[in-house]
Structure formats: C-alpha cells, structure tokens
C-alpha cells in the first residue's frame, strides 16, 4: 500500500495545481471514501476515509481491514492528518500533505513520507 509513515513530525511539500481554481476545495470535498492509487482500489478496500466528524482512517484488504486511525483537518491548500497505526497506537504521527491534481473525483496528496512522495486518491462510489 502507498501509505507509510516514518517520523512523528513531517515537512509539508508545496504542491500547486491550476485545478484549484476549477474545483472548489472545502471540508465537504474530502468527506467520503477514496481509493488509494486508483479507482479500482475501492473494490479491494485500499482506501482513505475522511469523516465529517473529523475522524480519518486508512483501510486495506488484508487481515486487519483498518490500518490507521486519526483526525484530519483542512489547512489552506493542504491536509493535516494526526494518526496512529493500529499496530502501534502509542506512536502518534502527523502528516502535513499538499494537495495537487484536483478534479471533482480525484486528488493527489503530496508529502515526502508517502511512497514515491505522493498518494493519488479517487472517490469511491
């Protein structure tokens, strides 16, 4: 899965896109389930979920369907997620990710700790 963290505090990667002007981003835009990597990930449950309550989760299709849980917040042109991997809940991580390539049904989170420095997400359902 493209979602791996290595440090408790992470640096924001600046990410811009002309799509910001075309697709208005607000808190409501993120709420829902997003396939990590591609739309086909929705069926295999490799997803990232943003909830209206501020809760956040990463799921996968393996033995433990919920991999990480936490809280999310929209900050300017980026998202901050504070979370714990369920295998090590005492270790709290913060990810500050820039957002790029925004369309009505997809966007890319950009941050150095993500595999390849980015995680493309596609709206499920």
mmCIF file of C-alpha atoms in Angstrom:
data_model
loop_
_atom_site.group_PDB
_atom_site.id
_atom_site.type_symbol
_atom_site.label_atom_id
_atom_site.label_comp_id
_atom_site.label_asym_id
_atom_site.label_seq_id
_atom_site.Cartn_x
_atom_site.Cartn_y
_atom_site.Cartn_z
ATOM 1 C CA UNK A 1 0.000 0.000 0.000
ATOM 2 C CA UNK A 2 1.174 3.512 -0.744
ATOM 3 C CA UNK A 3 0.627 4.722 2.825
ATOM 4 C CA UNK A 4 3.690 4.513 5.093
ATOM 5 C CA UNK A 5 4.949 6.986 7.715
ATOM 6 C CA UNK A 6 8.427 7.122 9.186
ATOM 7 C CA UNK A 7 8.560 10.151 11.550
ATOM 8 C CA UNK A 8 6.407 11.814 14.186
ATOM 9 C CA UNK A 9 6.612 15.251 12.570
ATOM 10 C CA UNK A 10 6.720 15.676 8.811
ATOM 11 C CA UNK A 11 7.513 18.541 6.473
ATOM 12 C CA UNK A 12 4.900 19.997 4.135
ATOM 13 C CA UNK A 13 5.655 19.594 0.458
ATOM 14 C CA UNK A 14 4.302 22.530 -1.532
ATOM 15 C CA UNK A 15 2.025 21.349 -4.290
ATOM 16 C CA UNK A 16 0.131 23.585 -6.652
ATOM 17 C CA UNK A 17 -2.301 22.932 -9.435
ATOM 18 C CA UNK A 18 -4.418 25.021 -11.730
ATOM 19 C CA UNK A 19 -7.246 22.633 -10.814
ATOM 20 C CA UNK A 20 -7.643 24.534 -7.527
ATOM 21 C CA UNK A 21 -9.438 27.278 -9.439
ATOM 22 C CA UNK A 22 -11.661 24.764 -11.264
ATOM 23 C CA UNK A 23 -12.626 22.500 -8.335
ATOM 24 C CA UNK A 24 -13.518 24.365 -5.158
ATOM 25 C CA UNK A 25 -11.909 22.700 -2.172
ATOM 26 C CA UNK A 26 -13.552 22.874 1.167
ATOM 27 C CA UNK A 27 -14.003 20.456 4.009
ATOM 28 C CA UNK A 28 -17.037 18.831 2.340
ATOM 29 C CA UNK A 29 -14.972 17.947 -0.747
ATOM 30 C CA UNK A 30 -12.836 15.466 1.233
ATOM 31 C CA UNK A 31 -15.620 13.722 3.173
ATOM 32 C CA UNK A 32 -16.065 10.168 1.948
ATOM 33 C CA UNK A 33 -14.075 7.112 0.901
ATOM 34 C CA UNK A 34 -11.159 7.427 -1.520
ATOM 35 C CA UNK A 35 -9.312 4.594 -3.292
ATOM 36 C CA UNK A 36 -5.563 4.889 -2.729
ATOM 37 C CA UNK A 37 -3.687 4.595 -6.028
ATOM 38 C CA UNK A 38 -6.647 4.192 -8.336
ATOM 39 C CA UNK A 39 -10.405 3.852 -8.544
ATOM 40 C CA UNK A 40 -10.036 0.047 -8.640
ATOM 41 C CA UNK A 41 -8.730 0.172 -5.059
ATOM 42 C CA UNK A 42 -12.261 0.931 -3.836
ATOM 43 C CA UNK A 43 -13.234 -2.694 -4.522
ATOM 44 C CA UNK A 44 -10.172 -4.118 -2.744
ATOM 45 C CA UNK A 45 -10.697 -1.704 0.207
ATOM 46 C CA UNK A 46 -7.336 0.071 -0.071
ATOM 47 C CA UNK A 47 -8.997 3.304 0.952
ATOM 48 C CA UNK A 48 -8.554 6.509 2.889
ATOM 49 C CA UNK A 49 -11.660 7.854 4.613
ATOM 50 C CA UNK A 50 -12.373 11.409 5.700
ATOM 51 C CA UNK A 51 -15.385 11.721 8.032
ATOM 52 C CA UNK A 52 -17.469 14.830 8.753
ATOM 53 C CA UNK A 53 -16.710 14.352 12.467
ATOM 54 C CA UNK A 54 -13.014 14.962 11.760
ATOM 55 C CA UNK A 55 -12.152 11.274 12.081
ATOM 56 C CA UNK A 56 -9.851 9.685 9.486
ATOM 57 C CA UNK A 57 -8.928 6.082 8.646
ATOM 58 C CA UNK A 58 -6.884 4.009 6.219
ATOM 59 C CA UNK A 59 -8.221 0.563 5.347
ATOM 60 C CA UNK A 60 -6.787 -2.299 3.360
ATOM 61 C CA UNK A 61 -7.956 -5.620 2.069
ATOM 62 C CA UNK A 62 -5.690 -7.675 4.324
ATOM 63 C CA UNK A 63 -6.278 -9.483 7.607
ATOM 64 C CA UNK A 64 -6.708 -6.204 9.505
ATOM 65 C CA UNK A 65 -9.038 -4.050 7.418
ATOM 66 C CA UNK A 66 -8.343 -0.854 9.402
ATOM 67 C CA UNK A 67 -4.651 0.003 9.322
ATOM 68 C CA UNK A 68 -4.536 3.503 10.841
ATOM 69 C CA UNK A 69 -6.961 5.900 12.523
ATOM 70 C CA UNK A 70 -6.784 9.533 13.474
ATOM 71 C CA UNK A 71 -8.076 13.032 12.875
ATOM 72 C CA UNK A 72 -7.886 15.261 9.801
ATOM 73 C CA UNK A 73 -8.082 18.975 9.154
ATOM 74 C CA UNK A 74 -8.046 21.102 6.010
ATOM 75 C CA UNK A 75 -5.327 23.776 6.228
ATOM 76 C CA UNK A 76 -5.116 26.170 3.315
ATOM 77 C CA UNK A 77 -4.184 24.132 0.248
ATOM 78 C CA UNK A 78 -3.258 21.069 2.254
ATOM 79 C CA UNK A 79 -4.490 18.477 4.711
ATOM 80 C CA UNK A 80 -3.056 17.685 8.124
ATOM 81 C CA UNK A 81 -3.659 14.203 9.494
ATOM 82 C CA UNK A 82 -2.734 13.178 13.042
ATOM 83 C CA UNK A 83 -2.919 9.404 13.340
ATOM 84 C CA UNK A 84 -1.720 6.152 14.866
ATOM 85 C CA UNK A 85 -1.036 2.868 13.149
ATOM 86 C CA UNK A 86 -3.226 0.285 14.902
ATOM 87 C CA UNK A 87 -0.192 -1.983 15.336
ATOM 88 C CA UNK A 88 1.440 0.764 17.449
ATOM 89 C CA UNK A 89 -1.210 3.094 18.883
ATOM 90 C CA UNK A 90 1.247 4.734 21.308
ATOM 91 C CA UNK A 91 3.149 6.228 18.361
ATOM 92 C CA UNK A 92 1.226 9.280 17.120
ATOM 93 C CA UNK A 93 2.237 10.704 13.735
ATOM 94 C CA UNK A 94 1.403 13.942 11.960
ATOM 95 C CA UNK A 95 1.302 14.229 8.189
ATOM 96 C CA UNK A 96 1.091 17.638 6.541
ATOM 97 C CA UNK A 97 0.328 16.979 2.882
ATOM 98 C CA UNK A 98 -0.033 19.335 -0.013
ATOM 99 C CA UNK A 99 -2.849 18.706 -2.485
ATOM 100 C CA UNK A 100 -2.420 18.667 -6.261
ATOM 101 C CA UNK A 101 -4.126 17.393 -9.426
ATOM 102 C CA UNK A 102 -7.588 18.145 -8.052
ATOM 103 C CA UNK A 103 -10.668 17.077 -10.026
ATOM 104 C CA UNK A 104 -14.223 16.586 -8.752
ATOM 105 C CA UNK A 105 -13.450 12.897 -8.071
ATOM 106 C CA UNK A 106 -9.705 12.701 -7.504
ATOM 107 C CA UNK A 107 -6.724 14.448 -5.978
ATOM 108 C CA UNK A 108 -3.154 13.692 -5.026
ATOM 109 C CA UNK A 109 -1.703 14.030 -1.541
ATOM 110 C CA UNK A 110 1.926 15.129 -1.767
ATOM 111 C CA UNK A 111 4.320 14.590 1.146
ATOM 112 C CA UNK A 112 7.818 13.196 1.355
ATOM 113 C CA UNK A 113 6.950 10.244 3.671
ATOM 114 C CA UNK A 114 4.361 8.828 1.270
ATOM 115 C CA UNK A 115 5.615 6.084 -1.005
ATOM 116 C CA UNK A 116 7.042 7.878 -4.028
ATOM 117 C CA UNK A 117 6.261 11.210 -2.327
ATOM 118 C CA UNK A 118 2.600 11.124 -3.272
ATOM 119 C CA UNK A 119 -0.671 9.227 -2.964
ATOM 120 C CA UNK A 120 -3.251 9.598 -5.735
ATOM 121 C CA UNK A 121 -6.793 9.222 -4.398
ATOM 122 C CA UNK A 122 -10.017 8.530 -6.332
ATOM 123 C CA UNK A 123 -13.529 8.968 -4.887
ATOM 124 C CA UNK A 124 -15.295 5.651 -4.243
ATOM 125 C CA UNK A 125 -18.962 5.204 -5.027
#
